[in-house]
Amino acid sequence: MATTGNVTGTPELKGKRALVTGGTRGIGAAVVARLLEAGAEVLTTARTEPDEVPDGVRFVAADVRSRQGAEDLAAAAVDVLGGVDILVHNAGGASPYGSATAIPDEVWLDALNLNLLASVRLNSLLVPAMRERGSGAIVHVSSSAVSVTVPPLLHYTVAKAGLENYSKGLAAELAPAGVRVNTVTPGRVTTPGGAKVQEEWAGLDPTQVGAGSVVPLGRDGQPDDIARAVLFLVSDQASWVTGSNLVVDGGEFPRG
């Protein structure tokens, strides 16, 4: 596999330490592969250990939905990597619910904990060291579902909308310290998680799910399409980019 490098041929992220949440399948696994290829030292996490971890990748099991889980992961990152220069918040997801008004409190709280507060908590633990060093790159992975807000996934889209606003505010605060914060918003991407949601939707009222739209570029996305966007944002090629939301959806949901 060719190594991603700069004009001198040096790996773009050589010497950088990266933590990727939700990095064992789909978009997260593709991000891990791209960062590793670019020369970064990579630690990833999920609730359960996968059958196989790619060579060169460190793994620690953690549930980022709780404050304790975030604290355990942050401590592990410092212990394993010695610190974090790149932080990619990819862990997320939710199951569709039959009616927006029937979504129970525990489902709302689980969606908020996984899709918003996991990032908030982990940042609160790892950003201070980035601020002190005067450098760092953070990427929050959102979802184009924020643009369509279908009722069965309202708890998910509300949490992701909050993540996008949080990312902008954090970027404004950290920019003077040299820490960059950006969002990547994937469109319709072929992943195991996406396939599972489609299966769960199959039993819901089609009028609530909404008709599928056509992707102008003619195909659904692949995890590596998103991983390449993340790689750009955490690299020096994006050294003057912060507070941005890079939408990668094949033109499906144009934003003004």
mmCIF file of C-alpha atoms in Angstrom:
data_model
loop_
_atom_site.group_PDB
_atom_site.id
_atom_site.type_symbol
_atom_site.label_atom_id
_atom_site.label_comp_id
_atom_site.label_asym_id
_atom_site.label_seq_id
_atom_site.Cartn_x
_atom_site.Cartn_y
_atom_site.Cartn_z
ATOM 1 C CA MET A 1 0.000 0.000 0.000
ATOM 2 C CA ALA A 2 1.343 3.419 -0.921
ATOM 3 C CA THR A 3 2.152 5.756 1.925
ATOM 4 C CA THR A 4 0.421 9.110 2.064
ATOM 5 C CA GLY A 5 3.118 11.769 2.246
ATOM 6 C CA ASN A 6 3.919 15.401 1.629
ATOM 7 C CA VAL A 7 5.921 16.784 -1.288
ATOM 8 C CA THR A 8 9.182 15.545 0.272
ATOM 9 C CA GLY A 9 7.870 11.990 0.560
ATOM 10 C CA THR A 10 7.723 12.047 4.381
ATOM 11 C CA PRO A 11 4.548 10.466 5.811
ATOM 12 C CA GLU A 12 2.120 13.317 6.459
ATOM 13 C CA LEU A 13 1.366 12.360 10.073
ATOM 14 C CA LYS A 14 4.705 10.910 11.134
ATOM 15 C CA GLY A 15 5.171 11.445 14.864
ATOM 16 C CA LYS A 16 1.486 12.236 15.485
ATOM 17 C CA ARG A 17 -0.570 10.310 18.040
ATOM 18 C CA ALA A 18 -4.193 9.681 17.083
ATOM 19 C CA LEU A 19 -7.236 8.429 18.978
ATOM 20 C CA VAL A 20 -10.265 7.291 16.952
ATOM 21 C CA THR A 21 -13.490 6.318 18.709
ATOM 22 C CA GLY A 22 -15.703 3.716 17.073
ATOM 23 C CA GLY A 23 -12.813 2.648 14.885
ATOM 24 C CA THR A 24 -13.313 -1.086 14.372
ATOM 25 C CA ARG A 25 -15.708 -1.114 11.405
ATOM 26 C CA GLY A 26 -17.221 1.054 8.688
ATOM 27 C CA ILE A 27 -16.115 4.692 8.589
ATOM 28 C CA GLY A 28 -14.096 4.391 11.791
ATOM 29 C CA ALA A 29 -12.040 1.473 10.482
ATOM 30 C CA ALA A 30 -11.364 3.374 7.254
ATOM 31 C CA VAL A 31 -10.220 6.420 9.238
ATOM 32 C CA VAL A 32 -7.888 4.248 11.309
ATOM 33 C CA ALA A 33 -6.407 2.751 8.135
ATOM 34 C CA ARG A 34 -5.827 6.171 6.538
ATOM 35 C CA LEU A 35 -4.199 7.651 9.651
ATOM 36 C CA LEU A 36 -1.973 4.612 10.047
ATOM 37 C CA GLU A 37 -0.970 4.758 6.373
ATOM 38 C CA ALA A 38 -0.094 8.433 6.815
ATOM 39 C CA GLY A 39 2.372 7.579 9.562
ATOM 40 C CA ALA A 40 0.386 8.269 12.736
ATOM 41 C CA GLU A 41 0.508 6.121 15.841
ATOM 42 C CA VAL A 42 -3.125 5.052 16.232
ATOM 43 C CA LEU A 43 -5.229 3.940 19.178
ATOM 44 C CA THR A 44 -8.846 3.018 18.558
ATOM 45 C CA THR A 45 -11.734 1.944 20.715
ATOM 46 C CA ALA A 46 -15.142 0.288 20.705
ATOM 47 C CA ARG A 47 -17.340 -1.316 23.329
ATOM 48 C CA THR A 48 -16.143 -4.811 22.424
ATOM 49 C CA GLU A 49 -12.824 -5.985 21.033
ATOM 50 C CA PRO A 50 -13.010 -7.054 17.371
ATOM 51 C CA ASP A 51 -11.868 -10.474 16.207
ATOM 52 C CA GLU A 52 -8.900 -8.853 14.505
ATOM 53 C CA VAL A 53 -7.049 -5.553 14.961
ATOM 54 C CA PRO A 54 -4.944 -4.264 12.028
ATOM 55 C CA ASP A 55 -1.182 -4.539 12.421
ATOM 56 C CA GLY A 56 0.253 -1.444 14.055
ATOM 57 C CA VAL A 57 -3.047 -0.336 15.608
ATOM 58 C CA ARG A 58 -3.565 -0.271 19.373
ATOM 59 C CA PHE A 59 -7.006 -1.123 20.770
ATOM 60 C CA VAL A 60 -8.707 -0.567 24.106
ATOM 61 C CA ALA A 61 -12.304 -1.514 24.919
ATOM 62 C CA ALA A 62 -14.334 1.418 26.253
ATOM 63 C CA ASP A 63 -17.936 2.585 26.430
ATOM 64 C CA VAL A 64 -17.790 6.316 25.750
ATOM 65 C CA ARG A 65 -21.466 6.842 26.607
ATOM 66 C CA SER A 66 -20.623 7.470 30.262
ATOM 67 C CA ARG A 67 -18.332 9.896 32.053
ATOM 68 C CA GLN A 68 -16.463 6.963 33.587
ATOM 69 C CA GLY A 69 -15.984 5.416 30.149
ATOM 70 C CA ALA A 70 -14.569 8.683 28.819
ATOM 71 C CA GLU A 71 -12.234 8.992 31.794
ATOM 72 C CA ASP A 72 -11.001 5.416 31.362
ATOM 73 C CA LEU A 73 -10.381 5.959 27.655
ATOM 74 C CA ALA A 74 -8.555 9.249 28.167
ATOM 75 C CA ALA A 75 -6.312 7.629 30.777
ATOM 76 C CA ALA A 76 -5.626 4.701 28.445
ATOM 77 C CA ALA A 77 -4.743 7.070 25.597
ATOM 78 C CA VAL A 78 -2.206 8.868 27.752
ATOM 79 C CA ASP A 79 -0.822 5.572 29.015
ATOM 80 C CA VAL A 80 -0.570 3.919 25.579
ATOM 81 C CA LEU A 81 0.315 6.888 23.374
ATOM 82 C CA GLY A 82 1.784 9.326 25.881
ATOM 83 C CA GLY A 83 -0.762 11.922 24.751
ATOM 84 C CA VAL A 84 -3.074 12.720 21.847
ATOM 85 C CA ASP A 85 -2.369 15.064 18.915
ATOM 86 C CA ILE A 86 -5.327 13.963 16.764
ATOM 87 C CA LEU A 87 -8.771 13.123 18.120
ATOM 88 C CA VAL A 88 -11.466 11.744 15.806
ATOM 89 C CA HIS A 89 -14.916 11.313 17.346
ATOM 90 C CA ASN A 90 -16.573 8.690 15.155
ATOM 91 C CA ALA A 91 -18.547 6.651 17.708
ATOM 92 C CA GLY A 92 -22.254 7.198 17.154
ATOM 93 C CA GLY A 93 -25.535 5.779 15.986
ATOM 94 C CA ALA A 94 -29.080 5.047 17.090
ATOM 95 C CA SER A 95 -31.941 2.734 16.248
ATOM 96 C CA PRO A 96 -35.076 4.180 14.610
ATOM 97 C CA TYR A 97 -38.148 4.514 16.795
ATOM 98 C CA GLY A 98 -41.740 4.232 15.637
ATOM 99 C CA SER A 99 -42.933 7.694 16.636
ATOM 100 C CA ALA A 100 -41.094 10.882 17.539
ATOM 101 C CA THR A 101 -43.525 11.575 20.381
ATOM 102 C CA ALA A 102 -43.138 8.056 21.774
ATOM 103 C CA ILE A 103 -39.352 8.022 22.094
ATOM 104 C CA PRO A 104 -38.766 7.323 25.808
ATOM 105 C CA ASP A 105 -36.374 9.263 28.010
ATOM 106 C CA GLU A 106 -33.812 6.474 28.140
ATOM 107 C CA VAL A 107 -33.597 6.351 24.326
ATOM 108 C CA TRP A 108 -33.156 10.134 24.149
ATOM 109 C CA LEU A 109 -30.469 10.013 26.828
ATOM 110 C CA ASP A 110 -28.619 7.152 25.162
ATOM 111 C CA ALA A 111 -28.593 9.033 21.832
ATOM 112 C CA LEU A 112 -27.357 12.218 23.481
ATOM 113 C CA ASN A 113 -24.700 10.383 25.484
ATOM 114 C CA LEU A 114 -23.299 8.524 22.471
ATOM 115 C CA ASN A 115 -23.636 11.144 19.724
ATOM 116 C CA LEU A 116 -22.941 14.365 21.645
ATOM 117 C CA LEU A 117 -21.805 14.023 25.235
ATOM 118 C CA ALA A 118 -19.183 11.360 24.490
ATOM 119 C CA SER A 119 -17.326 13.979 22.446
ATOM 120 C CA VAL A 120 -17.907 16.719 25.015
ATOM 121 C CA ARG A 121 -16.552 14.591 27.862
ATOM 122 C CA LEU A 122 -13.549 13.203 26.016
ATOM 123 C CA ASN A 123 -12.592 16.659 24.782
ATOM 124 C CA SER A 124 -12.795 18.047 28.306
ATOM 125 C CA LEU A 125 -10.232 15.449 29.356
ATOM 126 C CA LEU A 126 -7.799 15.578 26.411
ATOM 127 C CA VAL A 127 -8.036 19.151 25.086
ATOM 128 C CA PRO A 128 -6.246 20.827 28.026
ATOM 129 C CA ALA A 129 -2.988 19.076 27.068
ATOM 130 C CA MET A 130 -3.442 20.118 23.426
ATOM 131 C CA ARG A 131 -4.025 23.701 24.507
ATOM 132 C CA GLU A 132 -0.899 23.599 26.640
ATOM 133 C CA ARG A 133 1.177 22.259 23.725
ATOM 134 C CA GLY A 134 -0.329 24.829 21.378
ATOM 135 C CA SER A 135 -1.366 22.291 18.743
ATOM 136 C CA GLY A 136 -3.904 19.602 18.001
ATOM 137 C CA ALA A 137 -6.606 18.574 15.542
ATOM 138 C CA ILE A 138 -10.111 17.393 16.450
ATOM 139 C CA VAL A 139 -12.728 16.051 14.043
ATOM 140 C CA HIS A 140 -16.352 15.352 14.965
ATOM 141 C CA VAL A 141 -18.239 12.994 12.635
ATOM 142 C CA SER A 142 -21.826 14.151 12.145
ATOM 143 C CA SER A 143 -24.489 12.891 9.706
ATOM 144 C CA SER A 144 -26.420 14.222 6.727
ATOM 145 C CA ALA A 145 -29.517 12.961 8.537
ATOM 146 C CA VAL A 146 -29.426 16.361 10.268
ATOM 147 C CA SER A 147 -30.549 17.857 6.939
ATOM 148 C CA VAL A 148 -33.636 15.657 6.530
ATOM 149 C CA THR A 149 -34.696 14.966 10.153
ATOM 150 C CA VAL A 150 -36.952 11.955 9.639
ATOM 151 C CA PRO A 151 -39.153 11.310 12.726
ATOM 152 C CA PRO A 152 -37.942 7.745 13.485
ATOM 153 C CA LEU A 153 -34.396 9.088 14.004
ATOM 154 C CA LEU A 154 -35.234 12.402 15.633
ATOM 155 C CA HIS A 155 -33.272 11.549 18.790
ATOM 156 C CA TYR A 156 -30.209 10.846 16.624
ATOM 157 C CA THR A 157 -30.499 13.910 14.392
ATOM 158 C CA VAL A 158 -31.062 16.244 17.340
ATOM 159 C CA ALA A 159 -27.916 14.912 19.013
ATOM 160 C CA LYS A 160 -25.874 15.286 15.810
ATOM 161 C CA ALA A 161 -27.191 18.822 15.260
ATOM 162 C CA GLY A 162 -26.023 19.632 18.764
ATOM 163 C CA LEU A 163 -22.630 18.110 17.959
ATOM 164 C CA GLU A 164 -22.254 20.387 14.930
ATOM 165 C CA ASN A 165 -23.018 23.510 16.966
ATOM 166 C CA TYR A 166 -20.753 22.361 19.790
ATOM 167 C CA SER A 167 -17.930 21.796 17.294
ATOM 168 C CA LYS A 168 -18.225 25.375 15.992
ATOM 169 C CA GLY A 169 -18.164 26.835 19.494
ATOM 170 C CA LEU A 170 -15.200 24.717 20.561
ATOM 171 C CA ALA A 171 -13.323 25.741 17.409
ATOM 172 C CA ALA A 172 -13.800 29.413 18.222
ATOM 173 C CA GLU A 173 -12.483 28.920 21.751
ATOM 174 C CA LEU A 174 -9.451 26.817 20.828
ATOM 175 C CA ALA A 175 -8.279 28.605 17.682
ATOM 176 C CA PRO A 176 -6.106 31.135 19.564
ATOM 177 C CA ALA A 177 -4.357 28.194 21.238
ATOM 178 C CA GLY A 178 -3.496 26.587 17.903
ATOM 179 C CA VAL A 179 -5.956 23.703 18.254
ATOM 180 C CA ARG A 180 -8.177 23.132 15.223
ATOM 181 C CA VAL A 181 -11.712 21.701 15.453
ATOM 182 C CA ASN A 182 -13.778 20.654 12.443
ATOM 183 C CA THR A 183 -16.745 18.480 11.521
ATOM 184 C CA VAL A 184 -17.150 15.932 8.741
ATOM 185 C CA THR A 185 -20.729 15.191 7.683
ATOM 186 C CA PRO A 186 -21.092 11.933 5.738
ATOM 187 C CA GLY A 187 -23.996 11.300 3.421
ATOM 188 C CA ARG A 188 -25.359 7.891 2.494
ATOM 189 C CA VAL A 189 -22.403 5.593 3.113
ATOM 190 C CA THR A 190 -22.368 1.809 2.787
ATOM 191 C CA THR A 191 -21.520 0.527 6.289
ATOM 192 C CA PRO A 192 -22.645 -2.332 8.565
ATOM 193 C CA GLY A 193 -24.303 0.201 10.881
ATOM 194 C CA GLY A 194 -26.211 1.802 8.029
ATOM 195 C CA ALA A 195 -27.400 -1.584 6.791
ATOM 196 C CA LYS A 196 -28.669 -2.422 10.270
ATOM 197 C CA VAL A 197 -30.678 0.819 10.453
ATOM 198 C CA GLN A 198 -32.226 0.091 7.053
ATOM 199 C CA GLU A 199 -33.287 -3.339 8.272
ATOM 200 C CA GLU A 200 -34.865 -1.837 11.388
ATOM 201 C CA TRP A 201 -36.662 0.751 9.249
ATOM 202 C CA ALA A 202 -38.206 -2.003 7.139
ATOM 203 C CA GLY A 203 -40.908 -2.606 9.761
ATOM 204 C CA LEU A 204 -41.819 1.079 10.161
ATOM 205 C CA ASP A 205 -44.473 3.102 8.360
ATOM 206 C CA PRO A 206 -42.906 4.068 4.993
ATOM 207 C CA THR A 207 -44.560 7.498 5.171
ATOM 208 C CA GLN A 208 -42.481 8.254 8.286
ATOM 209 C CA VAL A 209 -39.213 7.049 6.803
ATOM 210 C CA GLY A 210 -39.509 9.180 3.689
ATOM 211 C CA ALA A 211 -38.621 8.446 0.083
ATOM 212 C CA GLY A 212 -34.991 7.852 -0.812
ATOM 213 C CA SER A 213 -33.320 10.610 -2.768
ATOM 214 C CA VAL A 214 -30.911 10.296 -5.679
ATOM 215 C CA VAL A 215 -27.222 10.987 -5.080
ATOM 216 C CA PRO A 216 -26.148 13.400 -7.855
ATOM 217 C CA LEU A 217 -22.719 11.801 -8.203
ATOM 218 C CA GLY A 218 -24.452 8.518 -8.980
ATOM 219 C CA ARG A 219 -23.379 6.225 -6.146
ATOM 220 C CA ASP A 220 -23.543 5.732 -2.424
ATOM 221 C CA GLY A 221 -20.420 6.652 -0.501
ATOM 222 C CA GLN A 222 -17.807 4.246 0.771
ATOM 223 C CA PRO A 223 -16.118 4.510 4.182
ATOM 224 C CA ASP A 224 -12.843 5.578 2.562
ATOM 225 C CA ASP A 225 -14.571 8.605 1.004
ATOM 226 C CA ILE A 226 -15.119 9.896 4.527
ATOM 227 C CA ALA A 227 -11.731 8.755 5.801
ATOM 228 C CA ARG A 228 -9.963 10.826 3.144
ATOM 229 C CA ALA A 229 -11.862 13.919 4.299
ATOM 230 C CA VAL A 230 -10.868 13.255 7.906
ATOM 231 C CA LEU A 231 -7.240 12.753 6.881
ATOM 232 C CA PHE A 232 -7.234 16.117 5.113
ATOM 233 C CA LEU A 233 -8.680 17.950 8.129
ATOM 234 C CA VAL A 234 -6.186 16.521 10.636
ATOM 235 C CA SER A 235 -3.180 17.078 8.359
ATOM 236 C CA ASP A 236 -1.073 20.172 7.846
ATOM 237 C CA GLN A 237 -2.762 20.596 4.472
ATOM 238 C CA ALA A 238 -5.703 21.978 6.476
ATOM 239 C CA SER A 239 -3.585 24.120 8.786
ATOM 240 C CA TRP A 240 -5.787 27.186 8.126
ATOM 241 C CA VAL A 241 -9.095 25.312 8.460
ATOM 242 C CA THR A 242 -11.064 25.355 11.698
ATOM 243 C CA GLY A 243 -14.723 25.685 12.623
ATOM 244 C CA SER A 244 -15.701 24.135 9.285
ATOM 245 C CA ASN A 245 -18.143 21.399 8.375
ATOM 246 C CA LEU A 246 -16.943 19.351 5.413
ATOM 247 C CA VAL A 247 -20.021 17.703 3.875
ATOM 248 C CA VAL A 248 -19.169 14.515 1.972
ATOM 249 C CA ASP A 249 -22.440 13.257 0.497
ATOM 250 C CA GLY A 250 -22.112 13.132 -3.279
ATOM 251 C CA GLY A 251 -24.167 16.326 -3.548
ATOM 252 C CA GLU A 252 -27.297 14.758 -2.056
ATOM 253 C CA PHE A 253 -28.030 17.511 0.456
ATOM 254 C CA PRO A 254 -26.631 20.837 -0.790
ATOM 255 C CA ARG A 255 -26.038 23.415 1.921
ATOM 256 C CA GLY A 256 -25.994 27.168 1.413
#
